[in-house]
Amino acid sequence: VAKVNAKAGPFAAVLCVGQFFGSGAGKDDQLQPFMDGSSQIPVPTYFICGPEESGSTSAIDALPDGGEVCPNLHYLGRAGKKKIEGLDVGFLSGVYNRYTFEGDPADDRAVVYEKSYHLCDIEEVVIESGFFKQEGVDILLTAEWGADFDKLLTPEQRPTGTNDALSPAVTRLGSEVSTRYHFAGGNGVYFQLPDYLSGANTVTRFYGFAPVGNKAKLKSMAAFSISKQGALLSSADMKSNEEAIDKATPNPYLETTARAVVEAAPAEEEKKEEEEVVVEMRAFDKKHVDHENGDWTCGYCGNVNLAKKKQTEHCNMRMCNADRYSEHPAEPEEVEKRKQLKRVSLANAAEKERIRKEMQGGEKKRSLYAGQNGGVRGWDAPNQKKKQKAPDPYAYKKW
């Protein structure tokens, strides 16, 4: 953390998910230098706990509601919501155990960390996060992934090498807690889920992180720039948010969301489709700054290039025209991610074209203008009965 903070910081806070305390011999020695003051934590760090080993949680056993463990190190607690650097952070410590989930918490929970959470903890996160007030949080932290996270993914999109640490309780949080970011650990791999809607106007970005120091050298940390809720947004930011809402998938944790149906294709056709996907193999130039919505700021002239205008290869500034990519090859993970994004883009375009063709042969929309078939007259719609004339009292004389 100190190296990353010195290179790309300074950061306001560090958030940790998954199992926090070490395991095996010497697990207590790692934290002792920070406890006795011989070492300093460079950035304020906030953590939740996961499936901690028995006897390793002495530093937080007496902090069920959270608190400071040592300078710049804070335990968030069992479950709830707290304010961190102006951001609302919902959190849940522990892991799912189907045998004890609906039972009562342990009697000594106030003095000893209980690694299995209960139904009351889930309800506390839901209530504190503003579910019944039509509100939400900026960040949700859990030590597990939701059981239905891959409901809308094809077999090729699903992560491999996981330990299947999935929780139906976290699935409920995903369906009822509206959050802008969801960070989770415990599943052994790094994975980013396609953005999905967790509210009418809330796009959720899910990131699952691999353990720190894993042998496969999978990604275990990432840096984010998250604006505070209620902050004034420029017209460009508002436009990008609207585009993100349009591109987001349905919430995979909802029961009403149908699971993706994948039809088996011949091996030759699948191989042909894989070969047709061509992406840029060079790494991004580190002098440029990439944004979450696909835009990027040129590091040479400062011009902001817009993804919606397809300014993705070179700087749009005529006098600059800097290449977005460097001469170095991209990492295999980055290349595979680009291929997956392009496959999804091609599949979405094909689906939109199919729907457009079906609609062309369907029933035409009726005009809503008055005087035309199916139209309305405005103030008296939908009652369009003609007014009858009042009877003439002198009609008998005329007769």
XYZ file of C-alpha atoms in Angstrom:
399
model
C 0.000 0.000 0.000
C 2.835 2.384 0.832
C 4.435 1.834 -2.600
C 1.160 2.350 -4.480
C 0.325 5.427 -2.420
C 3.734 6.947 -3.131
C 3.474 6.162 -6.848
C -0.181 6.905 -7.665
C -1.511 8.614 -4.512
C -2.129 10.149 -2.197
C -5.266 8.171 -1.396
C -7.940 9.203 1.085
C -8.627 5.699 2.398
C -7.979 1.983 1.890
C -10.861 -0.513 2.097
C -10.169 -4.218 2.772
C -12.557 -7.117 2.113
C -12.331 -10.844 2.804
C -10.212 -12.570 5.452
C -8.151 -9.842 7.099
C -6.037 -11.605 9.720
C -3.315 -14.012 8.626
C -3.327 -17.745 9.151
C -0.718 -20.214 10.354
C 2.349 -19.587 12.473
C 3.314 -15.982 13.036
C -0.108 -14.609 12.156
C -0.041 -12.216 15.118
C 3.466 -10.950 14.357
C 2.328 -9.158 11.183
C 0.144 -6.689 13.093
C 2.337 -6.276 16.169
C 4.705 -3.601 14.723
C 1.711 -1.369 14.029
C 0.224 -2.042 17.454
C 3.365 -1.067 19.371
C 4.061 1.971 17.156
C 7.333 0.775 15.597
C 5.670 0.922 12.116
C 3.108 3.321 10.714
C 0.159 2.638 8.386
C 0.504 5.236 5.581
C -3.190 5.575 4.645
C -6.319 5.367 6.838
C -7.435 1.750 6.425
C -10.904 0.345 7.057
C -11.596 -3.394 7.017
C -14.218 -6.049 7.497
C -13.556 -9.657 8.479
C -14.334 -12.969 6.831
C -13.726 -16.597 7.821
C -11.080 -15.728 10.399
C -9.318 -18.558 12.212
C -10.049 -19.145 15.861
C -7.690 -17.184 18.093
C -6.588 -14.741 15.410
C -9.134 -12.003 16.168
C -7.996 -10.861 19.599
C -7.510 -7.320 18.282
C -11.228 -6.940 17.422
C -12.977 -9.388 19.745
C -14.146 -6.572 22.008
C -15.188 -4.344 19.052
C -18.448 -5.832 17.701
C -19.566 -2.363 16.571
C -16.159 -1.494 15.163
C -13.446 0.872 16.291
C -9.786 1.818 16.020
C -7.390 -1.116 16.304
C -4.277 1.070 16.077
C -3.459 4.438 14.467
C -4.892 4.548 10.908
C -6.422 1.053 11.187
C -10.177 0.797 11.788
C -12.465 -2.227 12.054
C -15.924 -1.383 10.661
C -17.831 -3.929 12.767
C -20.340 -6.754 12.242
C -22.845 -5.082 9.938
C -24.305 -1.674 9.155
C -23.365 1.596 7.489
C -20.706 4.205 8.237
C -19.463 7.436 6.721
C -15.896 7.272 5.343
C -14.388 10.368 3.709
C -17.869 11.659 2.909
C -19.010 8.370 1.345
C -21.751 6.099 2.722
C -20.277 2.609 3.116
C -22.469 -0.404 3.864
C -20.639 -3.481 5.166
C -21.084 -7.066 6.313
C -18.437 -9.089 8.146
C -18.391 -12.870 8.259
C -19.476 -15.716 5.989
C -22.687 -17.633 5.327
C -23.512 -20.800 7.286
C -26.867 -22.328 6.359
C -27.088 -24.224 9.662
C -26.847 -21.131 11.894
C -28.001 -18.326 9.589
C -31.602 -18.110 10.832
C -30.692 -18.923 14.443
C -29.769 -16.603 17.297
C -26.272 -15.063 17.474
C -23.721 -16.584 19.843
C -24.036 -15.595 23.491
C -20.416 -14.398 23.667
C -20.634 -12.391 20.445
C -19.882 -9.143 22.231
C -16.466 -10.373 23.390
C -15.472 -12.932 20.710
C -15.695 -12.495 16.944
C -18.279 -14.821 15.364
C -17.262 -15.664 11.795
C -20.797 -16.636 10.701
C -23.320 -13.834 10.289
C -27.057 -14.174 10.910
C -30.343 -13.026 9.396
C -30.443 -10.093 11.825
C -27.115 -8.835 10.392
C -28.492 -8.884 6.837
C -31.594 -6.990 7.914
C -29.454 -4.402 9.688
C -27.475 -3.719 6.490
C -30.695 -3.470 4.459
C -32.294 -1.038 6.919
C -29.173 1.081 7.495
C -28.583 1.338 3.737
C -31.938 3.060 3.275
C -33.958 0.354 1.510
C -37.239 1.489 3.081
C -36.440 5.167 2.414
C -35.723 4.683 -1.301
C -32.088 5.567 -0.611
C -28.765 3.770 -1.071
C -25.052 3.767 -0.332
C -21.937 4.618 -2.287
C -20.037 1.403 -1.494
C -20.998 -2.068 -0.258
C -18.314 -4.300 1.318
C -18.772 -8.070 1.769
C -16.464 -11.020 2.347
C -18.376 -13.160 -0.186
C -19.902 -12.903 -3.653
C -23.633 -13.190 -4.264
C -24.894 -16.615 -5.357
C -26.488 -15.295 -8.580
C -23.741 -12.955 -9.718
C -23.286 -14.954 -12.959
C -26.970 -15.246 -13.864
C -26.557 -13.136 -17.023
C -23.108 -14.426 -18.002
C -22.276 -16.944 -20.679
C -19.934 -19.842 -19.825
C -17.093 -17.987 -21.561
C -17.662 -14.871 -19.427
C -17.714 -16.644 -16.072
C -14.492 -16.559 -14.018
C -12.443 -19.725 -13.642
C -10.463 -20.994 -10.667
C -12.950 -19.782 -8.057
C -13.539 -21.565 -4.771
C -17.339 -21.115 -5.069
C -17.611 -19.046 -1.898
C -21.080 -17.796 -2.850
C -23.737 -16.602 -0.448
C -27.543 -16.408 -0.872
C -27.551 -13.775 1.870
C -25.283 -11.508 -0.208
C -27.692 -12.152 -3.089
C -30.393 -10.516 -0.991
C -28.146 -7.526 -0.317
C -27.508 -7.234 -4.053
C -31.243 -7.179 -4.744
C -32.284 -4.770 -1.976
C -29.306 -2.436 -1.410
C -28.832 0.248 -4.036
C -25.090 0.895 -4.269
C -22.711 2.462 -6.778
C -19.853 0.054 -6.028
C -19.756 -3.440 -4.547
C -16.351 -4.758 -3.432
C -16.088 -8.383 -2.317
C -13.434 -10.955 -1.487
C -13.263 -14.592 -0.564
C -13.726 -16.236 -3.965
C -10.029 -16.609 -4.796
C -9.937 -14.667 -8.093
C -10.218 -11.161 -9.490
C -13.335 -10.454 -11.536
C -15.294 -7.425 -12.722
C -18.972 -7.948 -13.431
C -20.648 -5.989 -16.259
C -22.325 -2.871 -14.863
C -25.916 -3.495 -13.752
C -28.829 -1.465 -12.404
C -29.489 -1.645 -8.654
C -32.024 1.185 -8.705
C -33.959 3.349 -11.137
C -30.966 5.641 -11.665
C -28.140 3.739 -9.952
C -25.503 1.799 -11.886
C -23.573 -0.730 -9.784
C -19.990 -1.766 -10.541
C -18.992 -5.054 -8.903
C -15.346 -6.005 -8.271
C -14.260 -9.286 -6.719
C -10.643 -9.299 -5.542
C -8.138 -12.122 -5.214
C -6.225 -12.607 -1.932
C -3.136 -10.475 -1.359
C 0.042 -12.374 -2.268
C -1.739 -15.138 -4.210
C 0.508 -17.528 -6.148
C -1.177 -16.838 -9.484
C -0.434 -13.103 -9.049
C -4.062 -12.194 -9.692
C -5.162 -8.652 -9.046
C -5.755 -8.026 -5.350
C -6.174 -4.247 -5.265
C -7.398 -1.388 -7.439
C -7.660 2.402 -7.199
C -10.929 4.298 -7.628
C -11.962 7.939 -7.794
C -15.488 8.110 -6.365
C -17.375 11.394 -6.174
C -19.608 12.175 -3.223
C -23.353 11.899 -3.600
C -25.007 15.254 -4.177
C -21.906 16.786 -5.760
C -22.519 19.108 -8.689
C -21.959 17.347 -12.006
C -21.028 18.905 -15.308
C -23.205 18.387 -18.354
C -20.629 15.912 -19.701
C -20.769 13.857 -16.476
C -24.565 13.861 -16.519
C -24.525 12.707 -20.129
C -22.055 9.908 -19.331
C -24.253 8.777 -16.421
C -27.259 8.576 -18.738
C -25.246 6.501 -21.202
C -24.073 4.202 -18.405
C -27.705 3.617 -17.382
C -28.629 2.747 -20.975
C -25.737 0.258 -21.280
C -26.218 -1.410 -17.878
C -27.709 -4.896 -17.621
C -30.660 -5.813 -15.375
C -29.890 -6.652 -11.752
C -28.725 -10.309 -11.765
C -29.728 -10.740 -8.112
C -33.434 -10.099 -8.685
C -35.747 -13.111 -8.910
C -37.508 -11.467 -11.864
C -34.288 -11.422 -13.903
C -34.219 -14.429 -16.211
C -31.057 -16.509 -16.359
C -29.116 -16.284 -19.597
C -29.931 -19.094 -22.023
C -26.942 -20.267 -24.043
C -27.456 -22.465 -27.077
C -24.747 -24.968 -27.863
C -22.958 -24.130 -31.111
C -20.738 -26.356 -33.242
C -17.078 -26.212 -32.288
C -16.086 -24.914 -35.744
C -18.472 -21.954 -35.532
C -17.241 -21.045 -32.031
C -13.640 -21.160 -33.208
C -14.499 -19.009 -36.214
C -16.186 -16.460 -33.968
C -13.114 -16.355 -31.715
C -10.843 -15.733 -34.698
C -12.980 -12.864 -35.995
C -12.510 -10.837 -32.796
C -9.586 -8.487 -33.402
C -8.465 -6.073 -30.678
C -5.551 -3.743 -30.025
C -2.585 -5.717 -28.632
C -0.580 -2.738 -27.369
C -0.729 -1.425 -23.814
C -2.224 1.964 -22.981
C 0.180 4.879 -22.737
C 0.497 5.563 -19.002
C 0.735 9.304 -19.611
C -2.948 9.352 -20.519
C -5.737 9.245 -17.913
C -8.592 6.787 -18.510
C -12.113 7.416 -17.209
C -14.741 4.876 -16.170
C -17.149 5.829 -18.986
C -14.532 5.105 -21.685
C -13.358 8.709 -22.163
C -9.657 9.518 -21.741
C -7.600 12.637 -21.153
C -4.535 13.122 -23.315
C -1.388 13.344 -21.204
C 0.345 15.565 -23.765
C -2.188 18.319 -24.449
C -4.893 17.762 -21.818
C -7.707 17.269 -24.326
C -10.622 15.067 -23.209
C -11.441 12.501 -25.900
C -14.982 11.143 -25.921
C -15.743 7.460 -26.397
C -19.231 8.197 -27.750
C -17.601 10.085 -30.641
C -15.262 7.137 -31.247
C -12.171 9.134 -30.235
C -10.514 5.992 -28.863
C -7.351 5.574 -30.944
C -5.738 9.019 -31.220
C -6.112 12.387 -29.533
C -8.802 14.455 -31.239
C -6.768 17.652 -30.907
C -5.551 18.330 -34.443
C -2.162 19.750 -33.405
C -1.561 16.816 -31.028
C -2.951 13.588 -32.569
C -1.143 11.543 -29.882
C -1.482 7.768 -29.992
C -3.456 6.362 -27.071
C -1.321 3.231 -27.029
C 2.363 2.765 -26.289
C 4.897 0.564 -28.042
C 4.812 -2.028 -25.259
C 2.532 -5.106 -25.497
C -0.517 -5.282 -23.253
C -0.839 -7.804 -20.438
C -2.694 -11.033 -21.362
C -5.453 -10.201 -18.882
C -6.002 -6.811 -20.537
C -6.089 -8.357 -24.036
C -8.620 -10.968 -22.928
C -10.745 -8.276 -21.297
C -10.776 -6.281 -24.548
C -11.830 -9.384 -26.473
C -14.661 -10.071 -24.048
C -15.899 -6.487 -24.269
C -15.819 -6.618 -28.057
C -17.683 -9.935 -28.116
C -20.365 -8.458 -25.862
C -20.551 -5.359 -28.063
C -20.934 -7.461 -31.215
C -23.563 -9.658 -29.573
C -25.549 -6.606 -28.399
C -25.398 -5.063 -31.870
C -26.641 -8.314 -33.443
C -29.484 -8.564 -30.944
C -30.541 -4.943 -31.580
C -30.529 -5.593 -35.331
C -32.687 -8.684 -34.849
C -35.197 -6.761 -32.737
C -35.272 -3.925 -35.290
C -36.086 -6.335 -38.114
C -38.854 -7.945 -36.091
C -40.392 -4.555 -35.321
C -40.390 -3.519 -38.969
C -42.853 -6.286 -39.811
C -45.047 -5.663 -36.775
C -48.005 -3.372 -36.174
C -47.345 0.289 -36.835
C -47.737 2.747 -34.003
C -50.930 4.736 -34.040
C -50.732 8.494 -34.273
C -51.672 10.439 -31.191
C -52.761 13.542 -33.091
C -56.404 14.595 -32.925
C -58.445 13.917 -36.023
C -56.481 10.819 -37.005
C -57.380 7.212 -36.441
C -56.574 6.332 -32.832
C -55.783 9.943 -31.933
C -56.887 11.869 -28.848
C -58.139 15.425 -28.493
C -56.299 16.271 -25.300
C -58.525 17.671 -22.587
C -61.468 15.301 -23.132
C -59.442 12.091 -23.826
C -60.115 9.229 -23.485
C -63.838 10.116 -23.432
C -64.400 11.117 -27.043
C -68.225 10.894 -27.245
C -69.777 13.653 -29.309
C -71.816 16.160 -27.340
C -75.556 15.970 -28.028
C -77.451 19.179 -28.816
C -79.982 20.398 -26.285
C -83.621 19.763 -27.328
C -85.391 22.683 -29.027
C -88.351 23.843 -26.862
C -90.134 25.339 -29.911
C -89.784 22.262 -32.080
C -93.559 21.520 -31.840
C -94.430 24.969 -33.252
C -92.066 24.461 -36.180
C -93.723 21.133 -36.796
